[in-house]
Coordinates of C-alpha atoms in Angstrom, one line a residue:
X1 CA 237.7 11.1 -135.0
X2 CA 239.6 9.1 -137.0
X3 CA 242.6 7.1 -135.3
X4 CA 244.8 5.1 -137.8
X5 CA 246.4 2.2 -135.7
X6 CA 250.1 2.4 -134.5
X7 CA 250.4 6.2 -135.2
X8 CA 250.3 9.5 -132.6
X9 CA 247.3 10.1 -133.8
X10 CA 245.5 7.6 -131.7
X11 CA 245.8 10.6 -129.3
X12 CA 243.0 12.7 -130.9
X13 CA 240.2 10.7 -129.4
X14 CA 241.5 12.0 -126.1
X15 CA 239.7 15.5 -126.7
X16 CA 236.7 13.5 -127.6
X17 CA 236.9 11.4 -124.3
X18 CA 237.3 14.3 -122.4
X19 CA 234.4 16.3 -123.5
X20 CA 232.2 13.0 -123.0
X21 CA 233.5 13.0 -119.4
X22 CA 232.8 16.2 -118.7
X23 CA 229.4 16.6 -120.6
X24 CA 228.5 14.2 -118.0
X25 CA 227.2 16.1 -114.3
X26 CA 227.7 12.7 -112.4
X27 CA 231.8 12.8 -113.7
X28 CA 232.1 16.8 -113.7
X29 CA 230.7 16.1 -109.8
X30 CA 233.0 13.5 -109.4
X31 CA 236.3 13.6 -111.4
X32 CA 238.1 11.1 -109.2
X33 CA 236.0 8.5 -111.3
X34 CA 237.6 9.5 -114.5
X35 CA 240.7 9.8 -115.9
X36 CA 243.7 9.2 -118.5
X37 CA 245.9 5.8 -117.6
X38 CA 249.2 6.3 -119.2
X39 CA 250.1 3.3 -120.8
X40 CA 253.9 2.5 -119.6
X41 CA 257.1 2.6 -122.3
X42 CA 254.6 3.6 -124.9
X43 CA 256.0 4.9 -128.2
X44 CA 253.5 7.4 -128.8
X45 CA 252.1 8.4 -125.3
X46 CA 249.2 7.2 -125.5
X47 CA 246.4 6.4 -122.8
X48 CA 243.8 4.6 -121.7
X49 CA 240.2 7.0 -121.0
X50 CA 238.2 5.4 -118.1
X51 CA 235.4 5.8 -116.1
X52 CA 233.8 4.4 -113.3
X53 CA 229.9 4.5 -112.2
X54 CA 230.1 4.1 -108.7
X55 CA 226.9 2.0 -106.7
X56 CA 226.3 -0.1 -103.4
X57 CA 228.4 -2.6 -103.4
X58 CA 231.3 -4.3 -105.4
X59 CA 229.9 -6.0 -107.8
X60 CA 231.3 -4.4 -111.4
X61 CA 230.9 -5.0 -114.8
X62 CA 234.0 -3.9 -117.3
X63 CA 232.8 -2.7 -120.5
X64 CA 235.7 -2.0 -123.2
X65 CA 236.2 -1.2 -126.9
X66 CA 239.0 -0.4 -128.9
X67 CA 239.1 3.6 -130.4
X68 CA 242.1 3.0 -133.4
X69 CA 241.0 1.6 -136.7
X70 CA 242.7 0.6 -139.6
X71 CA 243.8 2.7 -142.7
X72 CA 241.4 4.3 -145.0
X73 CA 244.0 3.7 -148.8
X74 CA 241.3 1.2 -150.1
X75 CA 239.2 3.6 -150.5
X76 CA 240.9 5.7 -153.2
X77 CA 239.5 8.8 -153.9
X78 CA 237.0 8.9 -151.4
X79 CA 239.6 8.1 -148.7
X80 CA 239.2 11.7 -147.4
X81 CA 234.7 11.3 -147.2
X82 CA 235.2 7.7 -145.2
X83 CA 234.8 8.6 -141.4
X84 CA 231.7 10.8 -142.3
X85 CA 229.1 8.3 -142.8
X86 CA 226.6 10.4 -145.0
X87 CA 229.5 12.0 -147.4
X88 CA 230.5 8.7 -147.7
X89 CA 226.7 7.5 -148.4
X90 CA 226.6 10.0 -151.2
X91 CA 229.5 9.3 -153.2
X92 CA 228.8 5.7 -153.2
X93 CA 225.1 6.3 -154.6
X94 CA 226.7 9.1 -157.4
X95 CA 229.1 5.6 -158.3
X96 CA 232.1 7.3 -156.7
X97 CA 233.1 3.2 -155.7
X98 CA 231.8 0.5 -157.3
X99 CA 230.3 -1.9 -154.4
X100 CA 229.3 -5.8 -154.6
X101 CA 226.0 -6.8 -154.8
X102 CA 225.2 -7.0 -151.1
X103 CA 226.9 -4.3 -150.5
X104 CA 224.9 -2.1 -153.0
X105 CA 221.8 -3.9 -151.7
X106 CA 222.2 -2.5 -148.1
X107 CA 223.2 1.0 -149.1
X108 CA 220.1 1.2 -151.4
X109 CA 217.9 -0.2 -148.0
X110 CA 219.1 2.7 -145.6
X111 CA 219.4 0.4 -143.1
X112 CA 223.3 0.5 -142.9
X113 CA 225.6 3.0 -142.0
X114 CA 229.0 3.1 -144.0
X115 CA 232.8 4.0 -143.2
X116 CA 236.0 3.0 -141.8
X117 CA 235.6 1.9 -138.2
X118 CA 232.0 1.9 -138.6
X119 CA 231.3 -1.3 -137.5
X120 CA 235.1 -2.0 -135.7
X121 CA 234.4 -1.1 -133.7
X122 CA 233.1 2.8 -133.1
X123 CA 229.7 1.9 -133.3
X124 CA 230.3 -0.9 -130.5
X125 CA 231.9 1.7 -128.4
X126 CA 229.0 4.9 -129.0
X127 CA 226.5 2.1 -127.2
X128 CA 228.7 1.5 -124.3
X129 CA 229.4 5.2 -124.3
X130 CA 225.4 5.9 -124.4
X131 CA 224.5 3.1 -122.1
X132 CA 227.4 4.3 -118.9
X133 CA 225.9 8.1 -119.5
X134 CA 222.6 6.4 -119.1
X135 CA 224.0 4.6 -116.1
X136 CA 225.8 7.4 -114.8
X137 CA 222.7 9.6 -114.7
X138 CA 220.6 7.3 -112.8
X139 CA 223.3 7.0 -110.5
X140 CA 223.2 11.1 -109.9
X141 CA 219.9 11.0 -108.7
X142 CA 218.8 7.9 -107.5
X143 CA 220.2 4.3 -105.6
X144 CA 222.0 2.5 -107.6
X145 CA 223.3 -1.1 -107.2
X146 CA 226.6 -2.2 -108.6
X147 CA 229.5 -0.6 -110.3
X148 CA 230.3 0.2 -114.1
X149 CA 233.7 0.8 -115.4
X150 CA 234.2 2.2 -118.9
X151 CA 237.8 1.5 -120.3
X152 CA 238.4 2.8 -124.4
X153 CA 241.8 0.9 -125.7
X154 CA 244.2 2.1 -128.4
X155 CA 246.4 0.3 -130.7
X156 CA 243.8 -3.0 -130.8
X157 CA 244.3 -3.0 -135.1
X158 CA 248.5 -3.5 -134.4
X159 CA 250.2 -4.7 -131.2
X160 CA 247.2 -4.5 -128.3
X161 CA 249.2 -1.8 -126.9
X162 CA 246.2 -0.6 -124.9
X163 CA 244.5 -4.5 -124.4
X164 CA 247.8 -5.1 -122.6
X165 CA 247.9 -2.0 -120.5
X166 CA 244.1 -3.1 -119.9
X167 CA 244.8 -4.9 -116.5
X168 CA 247.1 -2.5 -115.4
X169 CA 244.4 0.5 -115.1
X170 CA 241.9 -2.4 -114.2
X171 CA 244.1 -3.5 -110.9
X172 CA 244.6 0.1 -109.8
X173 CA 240.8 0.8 -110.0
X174 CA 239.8 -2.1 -108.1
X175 CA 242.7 -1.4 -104.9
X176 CA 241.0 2.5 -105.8
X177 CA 237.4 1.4 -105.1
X178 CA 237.6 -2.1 -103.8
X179 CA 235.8 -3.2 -107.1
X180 CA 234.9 -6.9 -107.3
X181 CA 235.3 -7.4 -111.4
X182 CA 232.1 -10.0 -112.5
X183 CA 232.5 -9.6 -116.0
X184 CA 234.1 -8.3 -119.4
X185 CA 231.6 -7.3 -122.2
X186 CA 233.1 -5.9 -125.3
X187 CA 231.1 -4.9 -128.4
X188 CA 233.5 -5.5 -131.4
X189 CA 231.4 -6.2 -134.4
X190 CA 229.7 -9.3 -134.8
X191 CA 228.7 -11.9 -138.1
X192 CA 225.3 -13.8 -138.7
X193 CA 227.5 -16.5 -141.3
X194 CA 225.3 -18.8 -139.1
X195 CA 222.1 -17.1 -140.8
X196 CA 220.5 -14.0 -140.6
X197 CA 218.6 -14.8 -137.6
X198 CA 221.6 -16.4 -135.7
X199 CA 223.8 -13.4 -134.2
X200 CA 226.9 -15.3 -132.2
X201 CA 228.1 -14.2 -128.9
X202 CA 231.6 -14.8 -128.5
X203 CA 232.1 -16.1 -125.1
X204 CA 236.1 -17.5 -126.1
X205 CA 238.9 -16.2 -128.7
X206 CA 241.3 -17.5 -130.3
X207 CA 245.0 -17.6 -128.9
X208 CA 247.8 -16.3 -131.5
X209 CA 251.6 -16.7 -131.5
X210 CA 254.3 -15.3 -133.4
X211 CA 257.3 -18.5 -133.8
X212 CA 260.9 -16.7 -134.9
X213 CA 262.8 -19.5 -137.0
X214 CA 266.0 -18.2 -137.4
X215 CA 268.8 -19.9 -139.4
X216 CA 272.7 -19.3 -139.1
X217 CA 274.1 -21.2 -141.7
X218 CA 278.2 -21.5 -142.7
X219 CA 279.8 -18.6 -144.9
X220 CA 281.0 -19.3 -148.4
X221 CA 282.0 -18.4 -151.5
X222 CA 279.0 -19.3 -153.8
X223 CA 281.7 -21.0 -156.0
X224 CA 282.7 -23.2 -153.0
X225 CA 279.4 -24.1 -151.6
X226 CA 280.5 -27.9 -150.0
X227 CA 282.7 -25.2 -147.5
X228 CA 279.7 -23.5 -146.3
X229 CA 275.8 -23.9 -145.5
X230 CA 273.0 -22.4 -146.8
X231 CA 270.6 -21.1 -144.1
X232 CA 268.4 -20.7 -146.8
X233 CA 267.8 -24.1 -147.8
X234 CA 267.4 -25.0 -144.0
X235 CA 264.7 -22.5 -143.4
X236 CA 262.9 -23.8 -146.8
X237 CA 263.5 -27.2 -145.5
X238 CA 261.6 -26.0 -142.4
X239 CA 258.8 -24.0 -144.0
X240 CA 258.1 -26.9 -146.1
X241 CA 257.7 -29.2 -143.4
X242 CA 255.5 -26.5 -140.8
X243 CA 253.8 -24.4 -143.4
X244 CA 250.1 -25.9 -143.0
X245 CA 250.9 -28.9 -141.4
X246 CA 247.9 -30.3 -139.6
X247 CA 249.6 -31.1 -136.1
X248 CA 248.8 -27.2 -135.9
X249 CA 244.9 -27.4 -135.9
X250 CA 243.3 -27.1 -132.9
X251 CA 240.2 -28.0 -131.6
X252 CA 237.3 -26.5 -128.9
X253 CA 234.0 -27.8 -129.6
X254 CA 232.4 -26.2 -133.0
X255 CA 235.4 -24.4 -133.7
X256 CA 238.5 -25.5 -135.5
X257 CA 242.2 -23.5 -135.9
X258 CA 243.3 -23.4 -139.1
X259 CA 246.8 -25.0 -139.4
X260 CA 250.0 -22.8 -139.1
X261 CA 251.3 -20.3 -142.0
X262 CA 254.7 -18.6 -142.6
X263 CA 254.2 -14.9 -143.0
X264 CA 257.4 -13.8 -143.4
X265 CA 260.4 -15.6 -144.9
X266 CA 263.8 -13.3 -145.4
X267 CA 267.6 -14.1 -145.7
X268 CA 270.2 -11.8 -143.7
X269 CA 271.8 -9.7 -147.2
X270 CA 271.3 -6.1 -147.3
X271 CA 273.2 -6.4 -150.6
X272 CA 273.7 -8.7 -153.4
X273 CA 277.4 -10.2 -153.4
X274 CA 278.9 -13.8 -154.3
X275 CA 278.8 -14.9 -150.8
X276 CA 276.1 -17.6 -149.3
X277 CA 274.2 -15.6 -146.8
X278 CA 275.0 -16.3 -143.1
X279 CA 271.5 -16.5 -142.2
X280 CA 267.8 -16.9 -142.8
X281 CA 264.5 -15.6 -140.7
X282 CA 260.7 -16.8 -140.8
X283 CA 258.2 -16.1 -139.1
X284 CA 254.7 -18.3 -138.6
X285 CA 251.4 -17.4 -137.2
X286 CA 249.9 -19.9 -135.0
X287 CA 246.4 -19.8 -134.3
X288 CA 245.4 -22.2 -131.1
X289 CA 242.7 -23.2 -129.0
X290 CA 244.2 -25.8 -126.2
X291 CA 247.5 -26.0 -127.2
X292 CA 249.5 -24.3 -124.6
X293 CA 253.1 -22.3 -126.2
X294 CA 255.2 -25.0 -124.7
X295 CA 253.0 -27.6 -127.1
X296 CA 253.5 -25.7 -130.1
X297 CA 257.0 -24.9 -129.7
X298 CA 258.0 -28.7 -129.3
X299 CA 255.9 -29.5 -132.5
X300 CA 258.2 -27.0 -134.3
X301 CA 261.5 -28.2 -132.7
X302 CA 260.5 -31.7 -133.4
X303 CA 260.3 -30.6 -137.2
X304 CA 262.9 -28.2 -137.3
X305 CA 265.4 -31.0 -136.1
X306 CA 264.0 -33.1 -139.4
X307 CA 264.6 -30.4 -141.5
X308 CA 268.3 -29.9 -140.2
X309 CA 268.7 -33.6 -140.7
X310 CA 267.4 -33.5 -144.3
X311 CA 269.7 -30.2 -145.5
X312 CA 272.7 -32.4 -144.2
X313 CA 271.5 -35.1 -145.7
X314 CA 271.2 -33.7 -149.1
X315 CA 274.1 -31.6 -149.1
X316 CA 276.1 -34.9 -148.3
X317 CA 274.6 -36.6 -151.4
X318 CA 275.2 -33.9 -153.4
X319 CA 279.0 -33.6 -152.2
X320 CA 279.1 -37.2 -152.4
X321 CA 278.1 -37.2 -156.2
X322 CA 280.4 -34.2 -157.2
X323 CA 283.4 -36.0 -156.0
X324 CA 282.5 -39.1 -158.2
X325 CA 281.8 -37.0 -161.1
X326 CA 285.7 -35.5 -159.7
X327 CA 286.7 -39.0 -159.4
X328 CA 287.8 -38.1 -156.3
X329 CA 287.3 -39.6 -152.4
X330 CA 286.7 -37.6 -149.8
X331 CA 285.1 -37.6 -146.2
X332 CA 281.9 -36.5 -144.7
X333 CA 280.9 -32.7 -144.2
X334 CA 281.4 -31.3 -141.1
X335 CA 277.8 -30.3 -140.3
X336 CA 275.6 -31.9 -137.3
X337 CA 272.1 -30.8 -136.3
X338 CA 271.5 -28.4 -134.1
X339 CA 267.8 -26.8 -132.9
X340 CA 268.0 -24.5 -129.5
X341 CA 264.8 -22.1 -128.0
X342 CA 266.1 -19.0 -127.2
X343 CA 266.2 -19.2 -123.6
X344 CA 268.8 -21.8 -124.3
X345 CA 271.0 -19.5 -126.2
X346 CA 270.7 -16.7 -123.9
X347 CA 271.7 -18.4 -121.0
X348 CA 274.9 -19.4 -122.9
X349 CA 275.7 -16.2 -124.2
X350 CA 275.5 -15.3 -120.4
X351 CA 277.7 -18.1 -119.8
X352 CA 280.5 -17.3 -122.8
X353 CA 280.3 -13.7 -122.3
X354 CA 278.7 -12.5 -119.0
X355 CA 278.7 -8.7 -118.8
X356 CA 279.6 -7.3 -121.9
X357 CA 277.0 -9.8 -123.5
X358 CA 274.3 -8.4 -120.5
X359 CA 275.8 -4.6 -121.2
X360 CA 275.1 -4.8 -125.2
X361 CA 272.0 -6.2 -124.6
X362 CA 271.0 -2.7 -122.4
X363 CA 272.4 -0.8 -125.5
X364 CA 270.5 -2.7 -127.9
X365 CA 267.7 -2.6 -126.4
X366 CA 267.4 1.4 -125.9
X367 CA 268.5 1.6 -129.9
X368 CA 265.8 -1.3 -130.8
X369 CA 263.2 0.7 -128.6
X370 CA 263.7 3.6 -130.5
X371 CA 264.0 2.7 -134.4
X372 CA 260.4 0.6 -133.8
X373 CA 259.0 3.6 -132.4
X374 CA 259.9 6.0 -135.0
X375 CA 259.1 3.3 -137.4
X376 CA 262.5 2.8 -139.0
X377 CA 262.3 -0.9 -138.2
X378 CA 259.4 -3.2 -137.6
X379 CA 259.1 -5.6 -134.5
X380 CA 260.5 -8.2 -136.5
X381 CA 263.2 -7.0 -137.6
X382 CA 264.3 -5.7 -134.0
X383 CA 263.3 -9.1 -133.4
X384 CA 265.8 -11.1 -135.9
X385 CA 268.2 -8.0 -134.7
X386 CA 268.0 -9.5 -130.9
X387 CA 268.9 -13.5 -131.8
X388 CA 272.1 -12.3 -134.1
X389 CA 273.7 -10.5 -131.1
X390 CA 272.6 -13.1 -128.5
X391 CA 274.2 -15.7 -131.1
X392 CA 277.4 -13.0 -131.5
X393 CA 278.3 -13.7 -127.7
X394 CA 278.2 -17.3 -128.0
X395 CA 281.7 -19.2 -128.2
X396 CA 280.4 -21.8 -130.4
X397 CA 279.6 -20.4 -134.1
X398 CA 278.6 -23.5 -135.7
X399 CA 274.8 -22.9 -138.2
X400 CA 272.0 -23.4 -135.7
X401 CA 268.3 -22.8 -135.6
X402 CA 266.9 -20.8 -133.1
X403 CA 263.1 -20.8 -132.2
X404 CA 261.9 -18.1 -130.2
X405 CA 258.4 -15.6 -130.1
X406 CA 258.1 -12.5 -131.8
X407 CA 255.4 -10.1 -130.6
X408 CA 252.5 -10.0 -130.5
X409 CA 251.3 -13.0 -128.5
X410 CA 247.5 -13.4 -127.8
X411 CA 246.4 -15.8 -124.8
X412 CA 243.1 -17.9 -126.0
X413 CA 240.1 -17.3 -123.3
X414 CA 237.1 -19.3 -122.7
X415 CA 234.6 -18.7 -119.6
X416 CA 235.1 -22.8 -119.4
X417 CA 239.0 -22.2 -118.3
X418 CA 237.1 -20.6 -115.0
X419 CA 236.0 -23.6 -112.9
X420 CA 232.9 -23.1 -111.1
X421 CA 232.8 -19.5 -112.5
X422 CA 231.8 -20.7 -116.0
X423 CA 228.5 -22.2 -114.5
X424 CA 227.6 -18.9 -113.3
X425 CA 228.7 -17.2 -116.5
X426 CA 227.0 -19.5 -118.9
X427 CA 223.8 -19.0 -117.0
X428 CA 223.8 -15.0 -117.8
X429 CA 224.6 -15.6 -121.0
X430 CA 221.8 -18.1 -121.5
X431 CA 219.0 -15.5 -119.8
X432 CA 220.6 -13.4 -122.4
X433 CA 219.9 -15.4 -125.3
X434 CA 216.3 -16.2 -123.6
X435 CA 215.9 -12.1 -123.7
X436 CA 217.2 -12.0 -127.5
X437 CA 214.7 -14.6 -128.3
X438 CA 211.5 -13.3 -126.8
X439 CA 212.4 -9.5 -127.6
X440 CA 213.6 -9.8 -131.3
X441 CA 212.9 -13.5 -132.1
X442 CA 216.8 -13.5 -132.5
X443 CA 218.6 -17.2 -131.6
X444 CA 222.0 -16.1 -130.6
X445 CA 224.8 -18.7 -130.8
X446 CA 228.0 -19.3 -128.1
X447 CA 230.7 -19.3 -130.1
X448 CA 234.4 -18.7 -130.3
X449 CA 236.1 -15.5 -131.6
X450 CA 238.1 -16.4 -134.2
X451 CA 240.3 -13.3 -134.7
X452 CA 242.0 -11.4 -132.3
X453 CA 240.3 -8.9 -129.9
X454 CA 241.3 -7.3 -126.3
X455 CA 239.3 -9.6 -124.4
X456 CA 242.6 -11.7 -124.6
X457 CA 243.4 -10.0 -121.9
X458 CA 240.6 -10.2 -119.6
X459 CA 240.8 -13.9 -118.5
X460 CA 244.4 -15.9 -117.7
X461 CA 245.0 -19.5 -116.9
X462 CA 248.4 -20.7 -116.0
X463 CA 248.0 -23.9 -117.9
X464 CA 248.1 -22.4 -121.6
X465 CA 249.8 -19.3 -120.7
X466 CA 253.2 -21.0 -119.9
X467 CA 254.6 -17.1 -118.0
X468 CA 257.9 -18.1 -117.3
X469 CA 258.2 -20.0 -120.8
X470 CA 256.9 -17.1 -122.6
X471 CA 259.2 -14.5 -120.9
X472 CA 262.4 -16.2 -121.4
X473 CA 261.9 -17.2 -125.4
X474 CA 259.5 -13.6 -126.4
X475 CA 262.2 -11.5 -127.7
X476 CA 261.8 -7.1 -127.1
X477 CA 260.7 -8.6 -123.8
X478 CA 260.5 -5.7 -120.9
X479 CA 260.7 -2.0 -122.1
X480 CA 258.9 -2.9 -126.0
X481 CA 257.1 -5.6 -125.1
X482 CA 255.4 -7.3 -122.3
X483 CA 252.0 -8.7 -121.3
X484 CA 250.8 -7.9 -117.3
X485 CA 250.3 -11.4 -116.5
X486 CA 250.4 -11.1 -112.7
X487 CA 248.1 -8.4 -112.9
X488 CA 245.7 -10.3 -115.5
X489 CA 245.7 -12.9 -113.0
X490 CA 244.6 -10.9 -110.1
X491 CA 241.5 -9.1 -112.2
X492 CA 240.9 -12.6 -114.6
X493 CA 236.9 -12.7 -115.3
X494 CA 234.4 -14.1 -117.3
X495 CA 234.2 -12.6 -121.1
X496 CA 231.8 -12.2 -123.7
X497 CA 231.4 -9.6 -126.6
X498 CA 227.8 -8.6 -127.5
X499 CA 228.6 -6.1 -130.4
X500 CA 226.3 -5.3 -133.5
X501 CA 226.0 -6.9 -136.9
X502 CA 228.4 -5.7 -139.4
X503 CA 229.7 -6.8 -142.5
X504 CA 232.8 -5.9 -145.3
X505 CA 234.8 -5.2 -141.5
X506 CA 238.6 -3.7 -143.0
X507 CA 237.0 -2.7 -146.5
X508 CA 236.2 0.1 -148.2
X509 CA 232.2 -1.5 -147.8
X510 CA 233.0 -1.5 -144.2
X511 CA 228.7 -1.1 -142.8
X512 CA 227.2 -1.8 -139.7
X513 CA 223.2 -2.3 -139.4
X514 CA 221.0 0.4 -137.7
X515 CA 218.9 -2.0 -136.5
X516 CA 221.4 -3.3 -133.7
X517 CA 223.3 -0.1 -133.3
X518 CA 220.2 1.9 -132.1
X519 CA 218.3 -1.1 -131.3
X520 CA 219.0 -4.4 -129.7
X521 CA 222.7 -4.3 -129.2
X522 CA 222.0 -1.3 -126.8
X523 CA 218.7 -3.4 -125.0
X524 CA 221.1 -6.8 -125.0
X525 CA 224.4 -5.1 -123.1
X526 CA 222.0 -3.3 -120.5
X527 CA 219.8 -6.9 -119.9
X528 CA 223.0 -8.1 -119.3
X529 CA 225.0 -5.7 -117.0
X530 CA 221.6 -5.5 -115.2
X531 CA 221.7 -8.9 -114.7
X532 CA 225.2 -9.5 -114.0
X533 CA 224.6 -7.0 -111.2
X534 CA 221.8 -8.3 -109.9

């Protein structure tokens, strides 16, 4: 079924879900352990498909995967072949594509099957699928110990729509069935860059923020510059001071972040006139490991207070040398420096404006929900859309840099935030890798997910998830965006992701190897449930 990320059409795999459920005697017997979870203020509707084998005890193991993938326009012409795996097969032999080396090297071996969403993460999710069947059957006609829920999450490839609803459907089935939650496995595709007998099991991901630099300048005509500001030579005062500066990276033992990037840079024009524009927008990803929000936030204020310091600094000298060319004397520029988080602006457009700032704030925020859904404007536009009217109801209009978050925001997790928990987890994991070793000669690494996944929202801790912080400075907070964290916090567990090997993952070579689909992936995740349970 193929389910491009963001769109309604994430809803097809319901069908699919359905007739799994129901294909199933133990759910058809028993449909109160199976269901739809409506995701709340979603754009498109859509849901989360669950399922719950139900044992002695309370002991549970969550097993989730992601259903969207990502666009199939790389691969051309055989765009409409690349979710059936043999088609695809064909025209790739016949030369349809021309493939890299490796590529062409495991097509020609048979031992790979290729096509978007192959390997992220479909395959992953057919072995849980096949493995809770499994479970479920044994469960229909014989004692069984422990509980199994089954949870498959949209929207993973664009905002985590369905990672964020994830505690949400997880809290209601544990008040539902008194579940005690042990553990997270997901199976997103996994890389053996280590060497071909070293797959890694990510027991921690990286954490990811979105930073909002937004720059009002002064208005001018371009032909009287020293009477206005450019906001954009503050922001490229700013992006040259942040963009890959190493007080980003982050370190957790073998794995390092990679410093901070601007993705986005824009000015405030919709059309071309003589005027300087009144303001400028960036936007930087953040990729952290220990750094809590708060910590990164004051390493950008820090710099975006140089940067202000510098823009006034320069335009001064330049002012200062255009009225000796003049032969003229005059004073200093008005400007001073001035760096605020949103929070700080919000609470003084509160103050300046009180309820008709609150009242346009309800208005925009019903237009803003809207356009984003019907994709007439992106998150960070609606985003840059929310600091201009916040910064419309303050009295003071002097330029200013406001730093705030865009969505989406990612928490890191690692089994080692859990206190005594992460003993226990770390021993599971390591009869795991003992099992890999002595079935498969396999030597399985710990490691760190570096990319995002929905297992960010399986574990919490309060230290680097600054809630209050985040709430008041993530803007399309509430009815667009939001993150559960008070029920993360009540169904927080360990993680890991035991997924098979796949390779070219976003590509038109996009492949996942036979071996661990049919194989050892599916003999790894039920060692380990079994064990988890037991």
């Amino acid at each position: 079924v193929y389910t491009p990320t963001g769109t309604a059409r994430e809803r097809d795999i319901e069908a699919f879900y359905l007739k799994y459920f129901e294909s199933i005697p133990y759910f058809r017997n028993r449909r109160e352990q199976m269901g739809f979870f409506p995701i709340p203020n979603d754009p498109f509707g859509r849901t989360i498909p669950w399922c719950a084998v139900r044992g002695s005890g309370n002991k549970t193991v969550v097993l989730l995967h992601h259903n969207d993938v990502v666009d199939t326009d790389d691969y051309g012409t055989l765009r409409d072949v690349a979710t059936s795996p043999d088609d695809l097969a064909r025209a790739f032999a016949s030369g349809g594509m021309k493939l890299d080396e490796d590529a062409a090297r495991d097509l020609e071996s048979g031992d790979w099957i290729f096509g978007r969403g192959v390997g992220d993460m479909k395959s992953g999710a057919s072995i849980q699928m096949a493995l809770v069947e499994k479970y479920a059957n044994t469960a229909e006609n014989a004692d069984f110990k422990g509980n199994i829920v089954l949870i498959g999450l949209p929207d993973e490839e664009n905002l985590s729509a369905g990672g964020r609803g994830a505690p949400l459907v997880l809290k209601k089935l544990k008040e539902m069935f008194e579940f005690e939650y042990l553990y997270a496995i997901n199976s997103e595709p996994t890389d053996r860059t280590l060497g071909p007998d070293k797959p890694k099991l990510y027991t921690s991901s990286i954490g990811k923020a979105l930073p909002l630099i937004y720059a009002r300048g002064a208005l001018s005509h371009s032909g009287r510059v020293y009477e206005g500001l450019n906001p954009i030579n503050i922001m490229a005062h700013i992006v040259r001071r942040l963009d890959i500066n190493p007080d980003f990276i982050d370190s957790s033992g073998i794995v390092t972040s990679a410093p901070a990037a601007f993705l986005y840079m824009k000015d405030g024009k919709n059309i071309y006139d003589a005027s300087l524009p009144i303001s400028a927008t960036g936007v930087m990803n953040v990729m952290f490991l220990k750094k809590s929000v708060s910590d990164i936030i004051d390493i950008i204020r820090k710099n975006c207070e140089s940067a202000f310091d510098e823009t006034i600094a320069d335009a001064q000298g330049s002012y200062d040398e255009y009225n000796r060319i003049m032969g003229v004397s005059r004073g200093k520029l008005p400007w001073r420096t001035s760096v605020k988080l949103y929070s700080e602006i919000h609470a003084e457009a509160e103050r300046d404006s009180g309820d008709e700032f609150r009242n346009a704030m309800t208005r925009l925020s019903a237009e803003l929900k809207a356009r984003t859904a019907s994709g007439e404007m992106n998150q960070i536009e609606a985003s840059r859309t929310v600091v201009e009217t916040t910064l419309l109801h303050r009295n003071d209009r002097s330029p200013v840099v406001v730093i705030a978050l865009a969505p989406p925001y990612y928490p890191v997790v690692d089994n080692s935030m859990l206190g005594r928990r992460a003993e226990w987890a770390d021993t599971i994991l390591d009869d795991v890798i003992a099992f890999a070793g002595e079935k498969f000669s396999d030597h399985h690494i710990k490691h760190c997910l570096v990319g995002m996944s929905d297992l960010s929202y399986m574990l919490h801790n309060p230290r680097v998830n600054d809630v209050d912080y985040i709430k008041e400075n993530m803007l399309l907070w509430g009815d667009i965006y939001s993150i559960p964290f008070e029920e993360l916090a009540e169904i927080s567990m360990p993680i890991v992701n035991i997924g098979p090997w796949s390779k070219g993952i976003h590509t038109f070579a996009e492949r996942a190897w036979t071996e661990d689909i049919f194989n050892r992936t599916p003999r790894l995740l039920e060692f380990a449930i079994n064990r988890i349970i037991s």
